[in-house]
Amino acid sequence: MSKNQLTRRMSQLSPAMRAAVIRAAEVVGDETDILTRKRALAIVRSVPKAERGGLTQAAAVDLLLQTGKEIASIRLQRRRLRKLDASKDFKTRTAEAQEAGERRRLACRLAAPLEQRLKQAREEAVKNAAKRVMNWGAPAGTEWRIRLSATDDVDYKLTTWRDYTVYHGRYQGWAAKGDKHAITVRPDWKTRVTQAGCKGGLLKARMLLNVEPVSACTQGTWALYRAVYAERGRGYQVHIKRGIFIRFGRYDSTDCSTKLREGEDFTKAYKMLDRFVRGKVKKVATPGPSNLAQEDFMPEEDWEALSEFS
């Protein structure tokens, strides 16, 4: 009998009979005594007939013999599990507790509506990218506010505040600094940065806020992007900059490499990249023992499309 079935059976008994069943289970649980029919009959006779819930004396004895032993068996199994847990080392118990916590958190996430889960996943991806670049974790706490904007108006604002109630004792009344991160990105931020070859949303220790493709090779081996990114400043400071970067290799490959150049003027920034682009293409397109299959790395029509921005 399962624990739920046993609980359901106990709920159907009268209070006096439930107390009698618990007494019978305690007798079974004692190592020096065994629940016999004679002892069960003595427990039933101690319960007034009007408080037995309509059970006859024989039916009440059978109930005590069966239910009392089942309760004692469940208690014995529980004690054995506790002894087994106590015999485990600290690391094993900690790992099992963490796994149980992860399962509970996963169950809570799965219980939420699909749209809410999608929004939480997007915000969590943006937050993880910001944590890897920016300064956070001040003594007074950290607040994150992720906003998904349908326009290209992306931004990263990092502000601080002072809290005089954090420290106690000798340092009571001293100011503790807290940091607040307000990040605005597009809803498809994760898809954009992944297609640009920056799966985690980072490029050269900079967090990409928005990525727009400008030009790409027909074979998909290189692509040019216009980017808005946030760069960590001194202390709790953030600098928003614009620039372009070029990606060599397909976005789903492991040998994808990028080159970033700053500049508000796209044409000027592209000219700074021109030497790097041509050198990279010349190196890959040159016939050799390891890249004979890449002789057509950049067709002539792709060069024409690329030269429109120079």
Short mmCIF file of C-alpha atoms in Angstrom, two decimals:
data_model
loop_
_atom_site.label_atom_id
_atom_site.label_comp_id
_atom_site.label_asym_id
_atom_site.label_seq_id
_atom_site.Cartn_x
_atom_site.Cartn_y
_atom_site.Cartn_z
CA MET A 1 0.00 0.00 0.00
CA SER A 2 1.32 3.40 -0.92
CA LYS A 3 1.60 6.29 1.49
CA ASN A 4 -1.27 8.16 -0.19
CA GLN A 5 -3.58 5.17 0.10
CA LEU A 6 -2.66 4.76 3.75
CA THR A 7 -3.35 8.45 4.41
CA ARG A 8 -6.73 8.13 2.69
CA ARG A 9 -7.63 5.11 4.84
CA MET A 10 -6.63 6.88 8.04
CA SER A 11 -8.75 9.90 7.13
CA GLN A 12 -11.84 7.69 6.96
CA LEU A 13 -11.45 6.47 10.57
CA SER A 14 -12.76 8.11 13.67
CA PRO A 15 -10.29 10.02 15.90
CA ALA A 16 -10.35 7.28 18.54
CA MET A 17 -9.62 4.54 15.99
CA ARG A 18 -6.79 6.60 14.45
CA ALA A 19 -5.21 6.89 17.91
CA ALA A 20 -5.60 3.12 18.35
CA VAL A 21 -3.86 2.45 15.01
CA ILE A 22 -0.96 4.71 16.01
CA ARG A 23 -0.62 2.78 19.31
CA ALA A 24 -0.55 -0.49 17.39
CA ALA A 25 2.16 0.86 15.05
CA GLU A 26 4.27 1.90 18.05
CA VAL A 27 4.02 -1.64 19.40
CA VAL A 28 5.24 -3.07 16.08
CA GLY A 29 8.06 -0.59 15.95
CA ASP A 30 9.39 -1.71 19.33
CA GLU A 31 12.12 -4.31 18.88
CA THR A 32 11.27 -6.10 22.15
CA ASP A 33 7.57 -6.55 21.47
CA ILE A 34 5.39 -7.91 18.65
CA LEU A 35 1.81 -6.95 17.83
CA THR A 36 -0.27 -10.06 18.44
CA ARG A 37 -4.01 -10.54 18.04
CA LYS A 38 -4.38 -10.59 21.82
CA ARG A 39 -2.64 -7.23 22.21
CA ALA A 40 -4.63 -5.76 19.31
CA LEU A 41 -7.85 -6.96 20.98
CA ALA A 42 -6.80 -5.22 24.20
CA ILE A 43 -6.23 -1.96 22.32
CA VAL A 44 -9.64 -2.22 20.63
CA ARG A 45 -11.45 -2.91 23.93
CA SER A 46 -9.92 0.28 25.35
CA VAL A 47 -11.86 2.25 22.69
CA PRO A 48 -15.56 2.79 23.52
CA LYS A 49 -17.92 1.06 21.11
CA ALA A 50 -19.61 4.36 20.19
CA GLU A 51 -16.25 5.83 19.05
CA ARG A 52 -15.24 2.96 16.73
CA GLY A 53 -16.99 4.49 13.71
CA GLY A 54 -19.38 1.55 13.20
CA LEU A 55 -16.65 -1.12 13.19
CA THR A 56 -17.22 -4.40 14.97
CA GLN A 57 -14.68 -5.73 17.41
CA ALA A 58 -13.34 -8.34 14.96
CA ALA A 59 -13.12 -5.81 12.08
CA ALA A 60 -11.33 -3.32 14.33
CA VAL A 61 -8.77 -5.96 15.35
CA ASP A 62 -8.07 -6.87 11.71
CA LEU A 63 -7.69 -3.16 10.89
CA LEU A 64 -5.15 -2.68 13.68
CA LEU A 65 -3.14 -5.74 12.64
CA GLN A 66 -2.95 -4.69 8.98
CA THR A 67 -2.68 -0.91 9.17
CA GLY A 68 -0.41 -0.87 12.21
CA LYS A 69 2.14 -3.10 10.48
CA GLU A 70 2.05 -0.98 7.31
CA ILE A 71 2.68 2.22 9.27
CA ALA A 72 5.53 0.56 11.14
CA SER A 73 7.04 -0.62 7.83
CA ILE A 74 6.97 2.91 6.39
CA ARG A 75 8.59 4.31 9.53
CA LEU A 76 11.29 1.64 9.46
CA GLN A 77 12.09 2.45 5.83
CA ARG A 78 12.29 6.15 6.69
CA ARG A 79 14.75 5.47 9.53
CA ARG A 80 16.93 3.39 7.22
CA LEU A 81 17.02 6.18 4.63
CA ARG A 82 18.03 8.68 7.31
CA LYS A 83 20.87 6.42 8.42
CA LEU A 84 21.97 6.05 4.80
CA ASP A 85 21.97 9.82 4.30
CA ALA A 86 23.93 10.29 7.52
CA SER A 87 26.58 7.83 6.30
CA LYS A 88 27.19 9.85 3.11
CA ASP A 89 29.95 12.40 3.01
CA PHE A 90 29.32 16.12 2.92
CA LYS A 91 30.04 16.52 -0.79
CA THR A 92 27.55 13.81 -1.77
CA ARG A 93 24.79 15.32 0.37
CA THR A 94 25.52 18.79 -1.03
CA ALA A 95 25.41 17.54 -4.62
CA GLU A 96 22.11 15.75 -4.03
CA ALA A 97 20.62 18.85 -2.41
CA GLN A 98 21.70 21.00 -5.36
CA GLU A 99 20.20 18.50 -7.80
CA ALA A 100 16.92 18.48 -5.88
CA GLY A 101 16.87 22.29 -5.90
CA GLU A 102 17.46 22.34 -9.65
CA ARG A 103 14.57 19.93 -10.16
CA ARG A 104 12.27 22.14 -8.09
CA ARG A 105 13.31 25.25 -10.02
CA LEU A 106 12.78 23.42 -13.30
CA ALA A 107 9.31 22.35 -12.19
CA CYS A 108 8.45 25.97 -11.33
CA ARG A 109 9.65 27.16 -14.74
CA LEU A 110 7.68 24.48 -16.58
CA ALA A 111 4.55 25.41 -14.64
CA ALA A 112 4.66 28.97 -16.03
CA PRO A 113 2.95 29.87 -19.35
CA LEU A 114 4.99 29.40 -22.54
CA GLU A 115 5.22 33.13 -23.33
CA GLN A 116 6.46 33.90 -19.82
CA ARG A 117 9.07 31.13 -20.03
CA LEU A 118 10.29 32.48 -23.38
CA LYS A 119 10.59 35.98 -21.96
CA GLN A 120 12.48 34.71 -18.92
CA ALA A 121 14.88 32.76 -21.14
CA ARG A 122 15.62 35.87 -23.22
CA GLU A 123 16.18 38.04 -20.17
CA GLU A 124 18.41 35.41 -18.57
CA ALA A 125 20.60 35.24 -21.70
CA VAL A 126 21.06 39.03 -21.69
CA LYS A 127 21.81 39.05 -17.96
CA ASN A 128 24.44 36.30 -18.29
CA ALA A 129 26.20 38.22 -21.06
CA ALA A 130 26.23 41.41 -18.96
CA LYS A 131 27.61 39.60 -15.91
CA ARG A 132 30.61 38.39 -17.90
CA VAL A 133 31.57 41.92 -18.96
CA MET A 134 30.33 44.53 -16.50
CA ASN A 135 31.13 45.21 -12.87
CA TRP A 136 28.30 44.02 -10.61
CA GLY A 137 27.66 42.58 -7.14
CA ALA A 138 27.99 45.67 -4.95
CA PRO A 139 27.54 45.24 -1.14
CA ALA A 140 24.08 46.84 -1.12
CA GLY A 141 22.83 44.48 -3.85
CA THR A 142 22.36 44.35 -7.61
CA GLU A 143 19.18 45.05 -9.55
CA TRP A 144 18.61 43.91 -13.12
CA ARG A 145 15.99 45.40 -15.41
CA ILE A 146 15.86 43.86 -18.89
CA ARG A 147 13.62 45.56 -21.44
CA LEU A 148 12.80 44.04 -24.82
CA SER A 149 12.21 46.76 -27.40
CA ALA A 150 10.74 46.23 -30.85
CA THR A 151 12.86 49.08 -32.26
CA ASP A 152 16.61 49.51 -32.67
CA ASP A 153 16.71 51.90 -29.70
CA VAL A 154 19.04 49.76 -27.57
CA ASP A 155 20.80 51.01 -24.47
CA TYR A 156 22.74 50.01 -21.34
CA LYS A 157 22.52 52.23 -18.27
CA LEU A 158 24.42 51.44 -15.09
CA THR A 159 23.62 53.54 -12.01
CA THR A 160 24.61 53.25 -8.36
CA TRP A 161 23.00 54.22 -5.09
CA ARG A 162 23.99 54.35 -1.40
CA ASP A 163 22.37 52.39 1.41
CA TYR A 164 23.18 53.28 5.04
CA THR A 165 21.38 50.29 6.59
CA VAL A 166 23.62 47.50 5.30
CA TYR A 167 26.55 47.63 7.70
CA HIS A 168 26.18 46.99 11.45
CA GLY A 169 28.38 47.10 14.49
CA ARG A 170 31.57 49.04 14.09
CA TYR A 171 30.68 50.17 10.56
CA GLN A 172 27.08 51.15 11.33
CA GLY A 173 26.10 54.27 9.44
CA TRP A 174 28.63 53.78 6.68
CA ALA A 175 27.37 53.91 3.11
CA ALA A 176 27.18 50.70 1.07
CA LYS A 177 27.05 51.01 -2.69
CA GLY A 178 24.47 49.22 -4.84
CA ASP A 179 24.32 48.88 -8.62
CA LYS A 180 21.36 48.87 -10.99
CA HIS A 181 21.57 47.65 -14.59
CA ALA A 182 18.93 48.79 -17.10
CA ILE A 183 19.45 47.00 -20.41
CA THR A 184 17.36 47.49 -23.55
CA VAL A 185 17.75 45.03 -26.42
CA ARG A 186 15.62 43.61 -29.21
CA PRO A 187 13.47 40.51 -28.57
CA ASP A 188 15.51 38.53 -31.13
CA TRP A 189 18.82 39.54 -29.53
CA LYS A 190 19.99 35.98 -28.93
CA THR A 191 19.24 34.93 -32.51
CA ARG A 192 21.07 37.92 -33.95
CA VAL A 193 24.26 37.50 -31.94
CA THR A 194 24.31 33.74 -32.60
CA GLN A 195 24.05 34.23 -36.36
CA ALA A 196 26.85 36.79 -36.14
CA GLY A 197 29.17 34.18 -34.64
CA CYS A 198 28.95 35.50 -31.06
CA LYS A 199 26.90 32.83 -29.32
CA GLY A 200 27.21 34.31 -25.83
CA GLY A 201 26.58 37.87 -27.03
CA LEU A 202 30.19 38.89 -26.40
CA LEU A 203 32.86 40.10 -28.81
CA LYS A 204 36.37 40.92 -27.56
CA ALA A 205 35.20 41.55 -23.94
CA ARG A 206 32.35 43.72 -25.19
CA MET A 207 28.63 43.03 -24.90
CA LEU A 208 26.74 43.31 -28.17
CA LEU A 209 23.45 45.18 -27.81
CA ASN A 210 22.38 45.06 -31.44
CA VAL A 211 23.76 43.50 -34.61
CA GLU A 212 22.67 44.30 -38.17
CA PRO A 213 24.04 42.42 -41.19
CA VAL A 214 25.37 44.71 -43.94
CA SER A 215 26.91 42.43 -46.53
CA ALA A 216 27.61 38.72 -46.80
CA CYS A 217 29.23 36.21 -49.12
CA THR A 218 26.91 34.07 -51.20
CA GLN A 219 28.66 30.99 -49.83
CA GLY A 220 28.20 32.16 -46.25
CA THR A 221 31.91 32.08 -45.43
CA TRP A 222 32.12 35.73 -44.36
CA ALA A 223 29.73 38.49 -43.36
CA LEU A 224 29.94 42.16 -42.44
CA TYR A 225 27.89 43.54 -39.52
CA ARG A 226 27.09 46.91 -38.00
CA ALA A 227 27.04 46.66 -34.21
CA VAL A 228 26.09 48.62 -31.11
CA TYR A 229 27.96 47.36 -28.06
CA ALA A 230 28.57 48.19 -24.41
CA GLU A 231 32.08 48.39 -23.02
CA ARG A 232 33.07 48.33 -19.37
CA GLY A 233 34.49 51.57 -18.06
CA ARG A 234 36.20 52.52 -14.85
CA GLY A 235 34.40 51.27 -11.77
CA TYR A 236 30.65 51.15 -12.34
CA GLN A 237 30.69 52.84 -15.74
CA VAL A 238 29.46 51.73 -19.15
CA HIS A 239 30.39 53.18 -22.53
CA ILE A 240 28.06 52.69 -25.50
CA LYS A 241 29.93 52.57 -28.80
CA ARG A 242 29.20 51.78 -32.42
CA GLY A 243 31.33 50.00 -34.95
CA ILE A 244 31.47 47.24 -37.52
CA PHE A 245 32.98 43.80 -37.45
CA ILE A 246 33.55 41.08 -39.99
CA ARG A 247 33.05 37.39 -39.36
CA PHE A 248 35.01 34.71 -41.19
CA GLY A 249 33.69 31.18 -41.15
CA ARG A 250 30.11 29.98 -40.88
CA TYR A 251 28.29 30.97 -37.71
CA ASP A 252 27.71 27.34 -36.74
CA SER A 253 31.36 26.32 -37.16
CA THR A 254 34.00 26.09 -34.47
CA ASP A 255 36.65 28.06 -36.41
CA CYS A 256 34.61 31.27 -36.66
CA SER A 257 36.77 34.38 -36.12
CA THR A 258 35.79 38.05 -35.90
CA LYS A 259 37.49 41.41 -36.21
CA LEU A 260 36.00 44.54 -34.65
CA ARG A 261 36.64 48.18 -35.56
CA GLU A 262 35.12 51.17 -33.80
CA GLY A 263 33.72 54.19 -35.60
CA GLU A 264 30.53 56.18 -35.95
CA ASP A 265 31.17 56.66 -39.67
CA PHE A 266 30.59 53.32 -41.35
CA THR A 267 32.57 54.17 -44.48
CA LYS A 268 35.62 55.26 -42.49
CA ALA A 269 35.47 52.19 -40.27
CA TYR A 270 35.17 49.95 -43.32
CA LYS A 271 38.34 51.40 -44.84
CA MET A 272 40.17 50.49 -41.64
CA LEU A 273 38.94 46.93 -42.11
CA ASP A 274 39.84 46.76 -45.80
CA ARG A 275 43.43 45.67 -45.25
CA PHE A 276 42.39 42.99 -42.78
CA VAL A 277 39.69 41.71 -45.15
CA ARG A 278 41.95 41.46 -48.16
CA GLY A 279 44.75 39.86 -46.18
CA LYS A 280 42.41 37.24 -44.74
CA VAL A 281 40.87 36.44 -48.10
CA LYS A 282 44.27 36.25 -49.82
CA LYS A 283 45.56 33.87 -47.17
CA VAL A 284 42.56 31.54 -47.47
CA ALA A 285 42.18 31.76 -51.22
CA THR A 286 45.85 31.01 -51.97
CA PRO A 287 46.16 27.40 -53.22
CA GLY A 288 48.04 25.24 -50.81
CA PRO A 289 48.19 21.69 -49.46
CA SER A 290 45.57 22.44 -46.78
CA ASN A 291 43.14 24.68 -48.64
CA LEU A 292 42.96 23.50 -52.24
CA ALA A 293 39.19 23.17 -51.88
CA GLN A 294 38.89 26.86 -50.89
CA GLU A 295 40.23 28.45 -54.06
CA ASP A 296 36.81 29.98 -54.78
CA PHE A 297 36.57 31.46 -51.27
CA MET A 298 35.25 34.82 -52.48
CA PRO A 299 33.70 35.01 -55.96
CA GLU A 300 34.07 38.11 -58.09
CA GLU A 301 30.45 39.17 -57.61
CA ASP A 302 30.99 39.17 -53.83
CA TRP A 303 33.98 41.46 -54.20
CA GLU A 304 31.84 43.84 -56.21
CA ALA A 305 29.18 43.86 -53.51
CA LEU A 306 31.83 44.45 -50.84
CA SER A 307 33.48 47.30 -52.74
CA GLU A 308 30.24 49.31 -52.72
CA PHE A 309 30.96 50.35 -49.11
CA SER A 310 34.58 51.43 -49.67
#
